[in-house]
Tab-separated table of C-alpha atoms in Angstrom:
chain	number	residue	atom	x	y	z
T	394	MET	CA	52.992	22.691	69.139
T	395	ALA	CA	49.592	22.829	67.551
T	396	GLU	CA	49.044	21.807	63.775
T	397	PHE	CA	47.574	24.826	61.869
T	398	THR	CA	45.396	23.700	59.082
T	399	LEU	CA	44.005	25.250	55.892
T	400	PRO	CA	41.097	27.171	56.947
T	401	ASP	CA	37.757	27.585	54.932
T	402	LEU	CA	38.317	29.905	52.071
T	403	GLY	CA	34.922	30.456	50.802
T	404	GLU	CA	31.958	28.810	49.310
T	405	ASN	CA	32.674	25.705	47.176
T	406	ILE	CA	36.190	26.056	47.600
T	407	GLU	CA	38.189	22.890	48.456
T	408	GLY	CA	41.682	24.109	48.468
T	409	GLY	CA	44.068	25.492	46.093
T	410	ASP	CA	48.114	25.706	45.169
T	411	VAL	CA	50.654	27.152	47.575
T	412	VAL	CA	52.030	30.249	45.666
T	413	ASN	CA	54.506	31.451	48.472
T	414	ILE	CA	55.511	30.667	51.962
T	415	LEU	CA	55.666	34.050	53.832
T	416	VAL	CA	57.391	32.780	57.074
T	417	SER	CA	60.202	30.410	58.120
T	418	GLU	CA	60.638	27.698	60.636
T	419	GLY	CA	61.509	29.288	64.169
T	420	GLU	CA	59.989	32.881	63.138
T	421	SER	CA	57.749	34.675	65.606
T	422	VAL	CA	54.387	35.806	64.161
T	423	SER	CA	51.554	37.929	65.316
T	424	ALA	CA	48.061	37.381	65.054
T	425	ASP	CA	46.714	37.961	61.584
T	426	GLN	CA	50.146	37.933	60.156
T	427	PRO	CA	49.965	36.284	56.623
T	428	LEU	CA	51.632	32.631	56.761
T	429	LEU	CA	51.393	31.790	53.052
T	430	GLU	CA	49.688	32.572	49.794
T	431	ILE	CA	47.186	30.268	48.232
T	432	GLU	CA	45.871	30.470	44.644
T	433	THR	CA	42.277	29.116	44.359
T	434	ASP	CA	40.071	29.476	41.564
T	435	LYS	CA	40.888	32.799	40.107
T	436	ALA	CA	41.786	34.554	43.276
T	437	MET	CA	45.130	34.776	45.288
T	438	VAL	CA	44.478	34.520	49.054
T	439	GLU	CA	46.721	35.341	52.058
T	440	VAL	CA	46.067	32.874	54.885
T	441	PRO	CA	46.632	34.888	58.190
T	442	SER	CA	48.092	33.196	61.487
T	443	PRO	CA	44.972	32.712	64.001
T	444	SER	CA	47.171	33.933	66.792
T	445	ALA	CA	50.581	35.089	67.851
T	446	GLY	CA	53.382	32.505	68.323
T	447	THR	CA	56.155	30.520	66.778
T	448	VAL	CA	56.267	28.815	63.485
T	449	GLY	CA	57.310	25.078	63.923
T	450	LYS	CA	57.704	22.601	61.119
T	451	ILE	CA	56.265	23.914	57.848
T	452	MET	CA	54.813	20.863	56.177
T	453	VAL	CA	54.068	22.143	52.421
T	454	LYS	CA	56.097	24.042	49.793
T	455	ALA	CA	55.537	26.123	47.153
T	456	GLY	CA	53.650	24.493	44.229
T	457	ASP	CA	51.892	21.907	46.494
T	458	THR	CA	48.170	21.497	46.156
T	459	VAL	CA	46.490	21.695	49.841
T	460	LYS	CA	42.844	21.030	50.731
T	461	VAL	CA	40.906	22.731	53.300
T	462	GLY	CA	41.448	21.082	56.715
T	463	GLN	CA	44.913	19.878	55.572
T	464	ALA	CA	47.908	20.660	58.006
T	465	ILE	CA	50.143	23.495	57.001
T	466	LEU	CA	52.459	24.163	59.449
T	467	GLU	CA	53.015	23.754	63.547
T	468	LEU	CA	52.368	26.721	65.494
T	469	ASN	CA	53.035	27.383	69.079
T	470	ASP	CA	50.480	29.660	70.510
T	471	GLY	CA	52.766	30.503	73.558
T	472	GLU	CA	55.267	33.329	73.547
T	473	ALA	CA	58.355	32.967	71.250
T	474	PRO	CA	61.450	30.758	72.419
T	475	GLY	CA	63.687	32.368	74.962
T	476	SER	CA	60.785	34.782	76.454
T	477	ASP	CA	59.870	32.843	79.468
T	478	GLY	CA	62.971	33.940	81.404
T	479	GLU	CA	64.223	30.504	82.297
T	480	GLU	CA	67.886	30.174	82.760
T	481	GLU	CA	68.468	26.737	84.145
T	482	ALA	CA	69.453	23.220	82.263
T	483	PRO	CA	70.769	25.066	79.253
T	484	ALA	CA	72.884	21.877	78.144
T	485	GLU	CA	69.605	19.477	78.719
T	486	GLU	CA	67.491	21.676	76.537
T	487	PRO	CA	69.658	22.671	73.516
T	488	ALA	CA	66.662	23.475	71.156
T	489	GLN	CA	65.785	26.397	73.423
T	490	GLU	CA	69.360	27.792	72.882
T	491	ASP	CA	69.584	27.054	69.227
T	492	ALA	CA	66.080	28.962	68.639
T	493	PRO	CA	67.245	32.379	69.558
T	494	ALA	CA	70.527	31.746	67.598
T	495	GLU	CA	68.423	31.095	64.616
T	496	GLU	CA	66.352	34.502	65.237
T	497	GLU	CA	69.643	36.340	65.712
T	498	ASP	CA	70.915	34.960	62.253
T	499	ALA	CA	67.919	35.997	60.399
T	500	GLU	CA	68.297	39.572	61.747
T	501	GLU	CA	72.126	39.834	61.429
T	502	THR	CA	74.253	40.690	58.290
T	503	ALA	CA	77.513	39.028	57.464
T	504	GLU	CA	79.324	41.039	60.090
T	505	ALA	CA	77.277	39.338	63.026
T	506	PRO	CA	79.907	36.312	64.171
T	507	ALA	CA	81.685	38.927	66.437
T	508	GLU	CA	78.484	39.889	68.050
T	509	GLU	CA	77.115	36.466	68.307
T	510	GLU	CA	80.027	35.560	70.163
T	511	ALA	CA	79.774	38.151	72.581
T	512	ALA	CA	76.116	37.476	73.194
T	513	GLN	CA	76.758	33.875	74.075
T	514	PRO	CA	79.672	34.080	76.639
T	515	LYS	CA	78.712	30.719	78.402
T	516	ALA	CA	79.219	28.647	75.205
T	517	GLU	CA	82.593	29.191	74.300
T	518	GLU	CA	83.255	25.796	72.793
T	519	LYS	CA	80.413	26.326	70.352
T	520	PRO	CA	81.623	29.337	68.463
T	521	ALA	CA	84.951	27.726	67.353
T	522	PRO	CA	83.515	25.899	64.294
T	523	LYS	CA	82.129	29.059	63.191
T	524	LYS	CA	85.332	30.810	63.463
T	525	SER	CA	86.973	28.202	61.028
T	526	ALA	CA	84.223	28.399	58.533
T	527	PRO	CA	84.710	30.690	55.510
T	528	ALA	CA	81.332	32.328	55.965
T	529	PRO	CA	78.684	32.594	58.798
T	530	ALA	CA	75.612	30.263	58.178
T	531	PRO	CA	73.002	32.098	56.156
T	532	ALA	CA	69.739	33.178	57.543
T	533	PRO	CA	66.704	30.885	57.166
T	534	SER	CA	65.293	33.136	54.561
T	535	GLN	CA	68.512	32.784	52.615
T	536	ARG	CA	68.794	28.945	52.926
T	537	LYS	CA	65.442	28.660	50.867
T	538	VAL	CA	66.082	27.380	47.389
T	539	ALA	CA	64.047	29.239	44.686
T	540	PRO	CA	61.066	27.058	43.394
T	541	LYS	CA	61.230	25.940	39.793
T	542	SER	CA	57.945	27.380	38.994
T	543	ALA	CA	57.819	31.120	38.440
T	544	ALA	CA	54.309	30.954	39.954
T	545	GLY	CA	55.873	30.222	43.549
T	546	VAL	CA	58.511	32.906	43.120
T	547	PRO	CA	58.041	35.569	45.709
T	548	ALA	CA	57.257	38.573	43.725
T	549	GLY	CA	54.837	41.349	43.326
T	550	PRO	CA	52.471	41.884	40.335
T	551	ALA	CA	54.395	44.988	39.271
T	552	THR	CA	57.814	43.046	39.468
T	553	ARG	CA	56.126	40.325	37.459
T	554	ARG	CA	54.877	42.576	34.867
T	555	LEU	CA	58.375	44.139	34.591
T	556	ALA	CA	59.979	40.840	34.167
T	557	ARG	CA	57.741	39.847	31.482
T	558	GLU	CA	58.320	43.065	29.519
T	559	LEU	CA	62.008	42.787	29.858
T	560	GLY	CA	62.225	39.084	28.987
T	561	VAL	CA	63.475	37.734	32.369
T	562	SER	CA	62.679	34.516	33.789
T	563	LEU	CA	62.105	34.646	37.456
T	564	ASN	CA	63.283	31.326	37.935
T	565	ASN	CA	66.741	32.227	37.483
T	566	ILE	CA	66.992	35.215	39.969
T	567	ALA	CA	67.906	34.950	43.704
T	568	GLY	CA	65.603	37.850	45.191
T	569	SER	CA	67.456	40.313	47.380
T	570	GLY	CA	64.365	41.408	49.237
T	571	GLU	CA	63.040	40.257	52.647
T	572	GLY	CA	62.533	36.574	52.268
T	573	GLY	CA	64.077	36.002	48.993
T	574	ARG	CA	61.574	38.255	47.550
T	575	VAL	CA	62.408	39.425	43.931
T	576	THR	CA	62.633	43.190	43.615
T	577	ARG	CA	62.537	45.618	40.623
T	578	GLU	CA	66.227	46.059	40.913
T	579	ASP	CA	66.922	42.571	40.843
T	580	ILE	CA	64.795	42.360	37.307
T	581	ILE	CA	66.834	45.346	35.945
T	582	ALA	CA	70.046	43.624	37.152
T	583	ALA	CA	69.289	40.361	35.656
T	584	ALA	CA	68.045	41.946	32.402
T	585	ARG	CA	71.448	43.666	31.777
T	586	SER	CA	73.332	40.699	32.551
T	587	MET	CA	71.560	38.404	30.236
T	588	ALA	CA	71.340	41.088	27.264
T	589	PRO	CA	74.515	39.766	25.518
T	590	VAL	CA	73.261	35.997	25.850
T	591	ILE	CA	69.708	36.713	24.457
T	592	GLU	CA	71.384	38.690	21.584
T	593	ARG	CA	73.685	35.795	20.694
T	594	LYS	CA	71.394	32.883	21.115
T	595	LYS	CA	67.969	34.422	20.557
T	596	ALA	CA	66.545	32.087	23.439
T	597	MET	CA	62.932	32.065	24.256
T	598	ASP	CA	62.089	32.960	27.690
T	599	THR	CA	59.654	30.250	28.971
T	600	PRO	CA	58.904	29.390	32.430
T	601	GLY	CA	59.447	25.772	34.148
T	602	GLU	CA	62.271	23.069	34.298
T	603	ALA	CA	64.516	22.738	31.568
T	604	SER	CA	64.239	19.353	29.628
T	605	ASN	CA	64.373	17.689	26.223
T	606	ASP	CA	62.007	16.128	23.697
T	607	SER	CA	62.734	14.040	20.659
T	608	TYR	CA	63.438	17.308	18.628
T	609	GLY	CA	65.277	19.677	21.026
T	610	PRO	CA	65.256	21.730	24.310
T	611	ILE	CA	61.862	22.378	25.947
T	612	THR	CA	60.760	23.479	29.310
T	613	ARG	CA	58.045	21.983	31.567
T	614	ASP	CA	55.931	24.201	33.786
T	615	LYS	CA	53.194	23.401	36.108
T	616	MET	CA	49.715	24.655	34.917
T	617	ALA	CA	48.741	27.583	37.520
T	618	LYS	CA	45.475	27.032	39.096
T	619	ILE	CA	43.773	30.004	37.384
T	620	ARG	CA	44.494	28.315	33.932
T	621	GLN	CA	43.368	24.685	35.254
T	622	THR	CA	40.147	26.627	36.163
T	623	ILE	CA	39.973	28.314	32.663
T	624	ALA	CA	40.695	25.129	30.736
T	625	LYS	CA	37.805	23.282	32.608
T	626	THR	CA	35.427	26.129	32.221
T	627	MET	CA	36.029	26.305	28.410
T	628	VAL	CA	35.740	22.484	27.874
T	629	GLN	CA	32.472	22.790	29.772
T	630	SER	CA	31.262	25.591	27.734
T	631	LYS	CA	32.124	24.148	24.329
T	632	THR	CA	30.988	20.557	25.208
T	633	THR	CA	27.587	21.452	26.631
T	634	ILE	CA	26.589	24.728	24.954
T	635	PRO	CA	25.949	24.836	21.224
T	636	HIS	CA	27.690	28.066	20.183
T	637	VAL	CA	26.662	30.525	17.296
T	638	THR	CA	28.337	33.792	16.640
T	639	ASN	CA	27.105	36.954	15.028
T	640	PHE	CA	29.341	39.460	13.531
T	641	ASP	CA	28.603	43.043	12.939
T	642	ASP	CA	30.001	46.604	13.036
T	643	ALA	CA	28.921	49.727	14.856
T	644	ASP	CA	29.436	53.197	13.690
T	645	ILE	CA	30.987	55.033	16.454
T	646	THR	CA	32.259	58.422	14.855
T	647	ASP	CA	29.908	60.410	16.635
T	648	LEU	CA	30.427	58.527	19.886
T	649	GLU	CA	34.240	58.986	19.520
T	650	ALA	CA	33.788	62.909	19.028
T	651	MET	CA	31.776	63.061	22.170
T	652	ARG	CA	34.553	61.011	23.978
T	653	GLN	CA	37.407	63.484	22.759
T	654	ASP	CA	35.085	66.276	23.916
T	655	SER	CA	34.553	64.819	27.451
T	656	LYS	CA	37.945	63.218	28.153
T	657	ASP	CA	39.628	66.339	29.694
T	658	GLU	CA	36.880	66.910	32.040
T	659	PHE	CA	37.089	63.314	33.207
T	660	SER	CA	40.921	63.673	33.346
T	661	ALA	CA	40.481	66.674	35.663
T	662	GLN	CA	38.841	64.429	38.071
T	663	GLY	CA	41.443	61.704	37.826
T	664	LEU	CA	39.737	59.615	35.534
T	665	LYS	CA	40.478	58.056	31.783
T	666	LEU	CA	37.602	58.045	29.721
T	667	THR	CA	37.934	55.296	27.169
T	668	THR	CA	35.197	53.636	24.922
T	669	MET	CA	34.612	50.869	27.206
T	670	PRO	CA	32.139	52.487	29.725
T	671	PHE	CA	29.913	53.630	26.850
T	672	LEU	CA	30.078	49.956	25.510
T	673	ILE	CA	29.134	48.515	28.822
T	674	LYS	CA	26.066	50.926	29.372
T	675	ALA	CA	24.970	50.185	25.830
T	676	CYS	CA	25.113	46.372	26.639
T	677	ALA	CA	23.325	46.924	29.979
T	678	MET	CA	20.498	48.960	28.554
T	679	ALA	CA	19.988	46.507	25.716
T	680	LEU	CA	19.631	43.606	28.215
T	681	ARG	CA	16.778	45.341	29.718
T	682	LYS	CA	15.012	44.978	26.339
T	683	ASN	CA	16.166	41.584	25.644
T	684	PRO	CA	15.605	39.509	28.776
T	685	SER	CA	16.584	36.194	27.109
T	686	ILE	CA	20.141	37.299	26.781
T	687	ASN	CA	20.339	38.046	30.496
T	688	ALA	CA	19.267	34.556	31.506
T	689	SER	CA	20.707	31.101	32.230
T	690	VAL	CA	19.475	27.604	31.500
T	691	ASP	CA	18.841	24.878	34.166
T	692	MET	CA	18.602	21.730	31.968
T	693	GLU	CA	18.138	19.246	34.964
T	694	ALA	CA	15.055	21.313	36.070
T	695	GLY	CA	13.844	22.099	32.615
T	696	GLU	CA	13.901	25.896	33.683
T	697	VAL	CA	14.945	29.254	32.296
T	698	ILE	CA	16.073	31.518	34.903
T	699	TYR	CA	15.682	35.282	33.955
T	700	LYS	CA	17.844	37.375	35.890
T	701	GLN	CA	16.160	40.714	37.134
T	702	TYR	CA	19.554	42.337	37.662
T	703	ILE	CA	22.222	43.109	35.471
T	704	ASN	CA	25.855	42.431	36.322
T	705	ILE	CA	28.202	42.940	33.462
T	706	GLY	CA	31.598	40.621	33.686
T	707	ILE	CA	34.643	42.361	32.328
T	708	ALA	CA	37.565	40.125	31.001
T	709	VAL	CA	40.838	41.662	32.191
T	710	ASP	CA	44.135	40.486	30.976
T	711	THR	CA	46.824	39.804	33.938
T	712	ASP	CA	49.876	38.125	34.374
T	713	ARG	CA	48.184	35.219	35.915
T	714	GLY	CA	45.750	34.706	33.173
T	715	LEU	CA	42.066	36.031	32.253
T	716	VAL	CA	40.149	37.326	34.958
T	717	VAL	CA	36.516	38.264	34.709
T	718	PRO	CA	35.387	40.589	37.661
T	719	SER	CA	31.597	41.584	37.867
T	720	LEU	CA	30.490	45.125	37.528
T	721	ARG	CA	27.209	45.270	39.680
T	722	ASN	CA	23.785	46.809	38.412
T	723	ALA	CA	25.681	48.180	35.437
T	724	ASP	CA	22.316	49.428	33.851
T	725	ALA	CA	21.846	51.707	37.120
T	726	LEU	CA	25.053	53.474	36.658
T	727	ASN	CA	25.875	56.511	34.385
T	728	ILE	CA	29.067	56.957	32.305
T	729	ALA	CA	30.925	58.789	35.085
T	730	GLU	CA	30.133	56.216	37.599
T	731	ILE	CA	30.889	53.266	35.095
T	732	THR	CA	34.192	54.811	34.456
T	733	GLU	CA	35.054	55.202	38.240
T	734	GLU	CA	33.862	51.690	39.039
T	735	MET	CA	35.846	50.174	36.243
T	736	ALA	CA	39.119	52.313	37.175
T	737	THR	CA	38.864	50.679	40.738
T	738	ILE	CA	38.072	47.173	39.547
T	739	VAL	CA	40.985	47.013	37.113
T	740	GLU	CA	43.269	48.522	39.747
T	741	ASN	CA	42.186	45.822	42.293
T	742	ILE	CA	42.501	43.105	39.927
T	743	ARG	CA	45.916	43.885	38.502
T	744	ALA	CA	47.218	44.460	42.212
T	745	ASN	CA	45.619	41.229	43.255
T	746	LYS	CA	43.399	42.753	45.637
T	747	PHE	CA	40.271	40.941	44.886
T	748	GLY	CA	37.977	37.975	46.299
T	749	ILE	CA	36.446	35.396	44.685
T	750	GLU	CA	33.039	36.893	45.240
T	751	ASP	CA	34.293	39.833	43.087
T	752	LEU	CA	34.459	37.151	40.171
T	753	ARG	CA	31.088	35.947	40.589
T	754	GLY	CA	27.389	37.029	39.677
T	755	SER	CA	27.770	38.183	36.068
T	756	THR	CA	24.778	37.932	33.695
T	757	PHE	CA	26.666	38.884	30.620
T	758	THR	CA	30.404	39.213	29.607
T	759	ILE	CA	32.247	41.641	27.459
T	760	SER	CA	35.903	40.838	26.155
T	761	ASN	CA	37.748	43.691	24.760
T	762	LEU	CA	40.092	42.381	22.296
T	763	GLY	CA	40.540	45.871	20.666
T	764	ALA	CA	42.820	46.801	23.501
T	765	ILE	CA	45.304	44.424	22.307
T	766	GLY	CA	44.510	44.104	18.463
T	767	GLY	CA	42.414	42.077	16.213
T	768	THR	CA	38.946	42.516	14.539
T	769	TYR	CA	36.514	39.603	14.783
T	770	SER	CA	36.724	36.275	16.927
T	771	THR	CA	34.411	33.685	18.109
T	772	PRO	CA	34.389	34.096	21.843
T	773	VAL	CA	33.509	31.273	24.362
T	774	ILE	CA	30.733	31.671	26.492
T	775	ASN	CA	31.237	31.894	30.226
T	776	PRO	CA	28.675	29.565	31.909
T	777	PRO	CA	26.050	29.892	33.394
T	778	GLU	CA	25.524	32.867	31.225
T	779	VAL	CA	24.163	32.644	27.810
T	780	ALA	CA	26.077	35.378	25.813
T	781	ILE	CA	29.423	37.003	25.451
T	782	LEU	CA	30.400	40.099	23.281
T	783	LEU	CA	33.860	40.410	21.922
T	784	VAL	CA	34.817	43.799	20.719
T	785	GLY	CA	37.658	44.252	18.128
T	786	ARG	CA	39.732	47.346	17.350
T	787	SER	CA	38.008	50.146	15.884
T	788	ARG	CA	39.109	51.293	12.177
T	789	MET	CA	38.141	53.723	9.770
T	790	MET	CA	36.531	52.186	6.859
T	791	PRO	CA	34.812	53.541	3.659
T	792	ILE	CA	30.977	53.530	4.220
T	793	VAL	CA	28.210	54.150	1.507
T	794	THR	CA	25.557	56.307	2.688
T	795	LYS	CA	21.674	56.034	1.598
T	796	ASP	CA	22.386	58.816	-0.963
T	797	GLY	CA	25.319	56.828	-2.635
T	798	ASN	CA	28.206	58.828	-1.168
T	799	ILE	CA	31.241	57.126	0.323
T	800	VAL	CA	32.467	58.472	3.469
T	801	PRO	CA	34.857	57.569	6.105
T	802	ARG	CA	33.652	56.269	9.375
T	803	LEU	CA	34.946	54.784	12.425
T	804	MET	CA	33.734	51.323	12.628
T	805	MET	CA	33.498	49.039	15.766
T	806	PRO	CA	33.781	45.336	15.231
T	807	LEU	CA	31.534	43.246	17.225
T	808	SER	CA	31.093	39.405	17.708
T	809	LEU	CA	28.307	38.114	19.828
T	810	SER	CA	28.669	34.347	20.785
T	811	TYR	CA	25.182	32.775	22.247
T	812	ASP	CA	23.985	29.677	23.563
T	813	HIS	CA	21.511	28.291	20.837
T	814	ARG	CA	19.448	26.150	23.396
T	815	LEU	CA	17.901	29.239	24.598
T	816	VAL	CA	18.927	32.170	22.403
T	817	ASP	CA	17.876	32.074	18.593
T	818	GLY	CA	19.228	33.922	15.663
T	819	GLY	CA	16.635	36.506	15.774
T	820	ALA	CA	16.820	37.287	19.576
T	821	ALA	CA	20.421	37.616	19.026
T	822	ALA	CA	20.302	39.876	16.220
T	823	ARG	CA	17.891	42.152	17.902
T	824	TYR	CA	20.064	42.396	20.897
T	825	LEU	CA	23.076	43.469	18.764
T	826	ASN	CA	20.976	45.849	16.878
T	827	ASP	CA	19.955	47.500	20.238
T	828	ILE	CA	23.695	47.882	21.219
T	829	LYS	CA	24.520	49.417	17.807
T	830	SER	CA	21.732	51.932	18.175
T	831	CYS	CA	22.952	53.163	21.603
T	832	LEU	CA	26.522	53.349	20.295
T	833	GLU	CA	25.548	55.004	17.152
T	834	ASN	CA	23.224	57.590	19.028
T	835	PRO	CA	25.360	58.402	21.986
T	836	GLY	CA	22.678	60.735	23.343
T	837	LYS	CA	20.589	57.573	24.250
T	838	LEU	CA	23.352	56.542	26.698
T	839	LEU	CA	23.681	59.793	28.469
T	840	MET	CA	19.793	59.809	28.872
T	841	GLY	CA	19.284	56.214	29.684
T	842	LEU	CA	16.951	55.710	26.912
């Protein structure tokens, strides 16, 4: 048996948290088969097996924090137990007899004891205790106790989303899927069984271990790696960057009319046209005219780094926290291309099919609060960027025109936070005005002016 250690996961990544163990001790695995899931920075990474073999002792558990180079499990690079054809000395090497039995247990159902006896005619004295037992020994995957933290419960993103929508805690569910994985049917069954209790007690569904403080019941849950990363970044941003926020509204009445006229054409191509691609294009075009917003500050070197590329970070709300993938070269894309790219990015993020590099390299970030609700806010800058735009929910408002008439117009609230070390109020106002000009004159977005 050789120790398998956590491999290098990427640049500047020292380790991560174990979310799920995907194999069991004694299990035969193939080369590149996922062994466990690691959460590092904002990405979930599957760690593959370096070769075919048999899993020995597993040295970590769900919830553990491991570092690159740390031993994870033992892996026999040879053939699986019992495959070498040797028949001698079964009494002297009981471990070689027990391993196949465990593999059979893992594959057989509750009706397996009779078949197991037939498969081992030379060991008549061993099945006797099994006959007296009330039930056969559970498979290795069934013996595992579900971890206390919901982050360690084996379940897919869609299943977690359903659990959240139905108010079901994953901690209390024994998964019926392979390896104890929680399925959609498990969530629905749990929701039905919990309905009377929820209706009677009105209990809050929170993750973690049950406990009490001085005032009543509580639960304690380990902070997910992504939330720890967000917390550190936000503290760094607020303690090192002097934030200022400008508020304004853009009249998107004409833009909305254009979107309504075009959405069927996009739908025919399998794309949903929202306001977001127009906003991304407007921000990217305005950055070309305002390079100080598309920059970063190096205080140690006493330099300003002006980026000659424009990558827009898009804040996406997921069940694991806020994730900000980067849309590369947004200024060079048209509305249709941005729509298609965004659909792919959001699908990959919510299906957890992304790498750490997908979250890096942004020069400016957009956060769409309007998709959830709300008007204005004071967004926190995502270092090393120097500005972030938060968009609220558009609403009809009475607007006084130049000739004194009052007309209803669809107004989009905008909140621009900027780094006052580099960006002055005038520069921020000019940038925000350029964004508004693009949104209020949508022809500019189509022509790239």
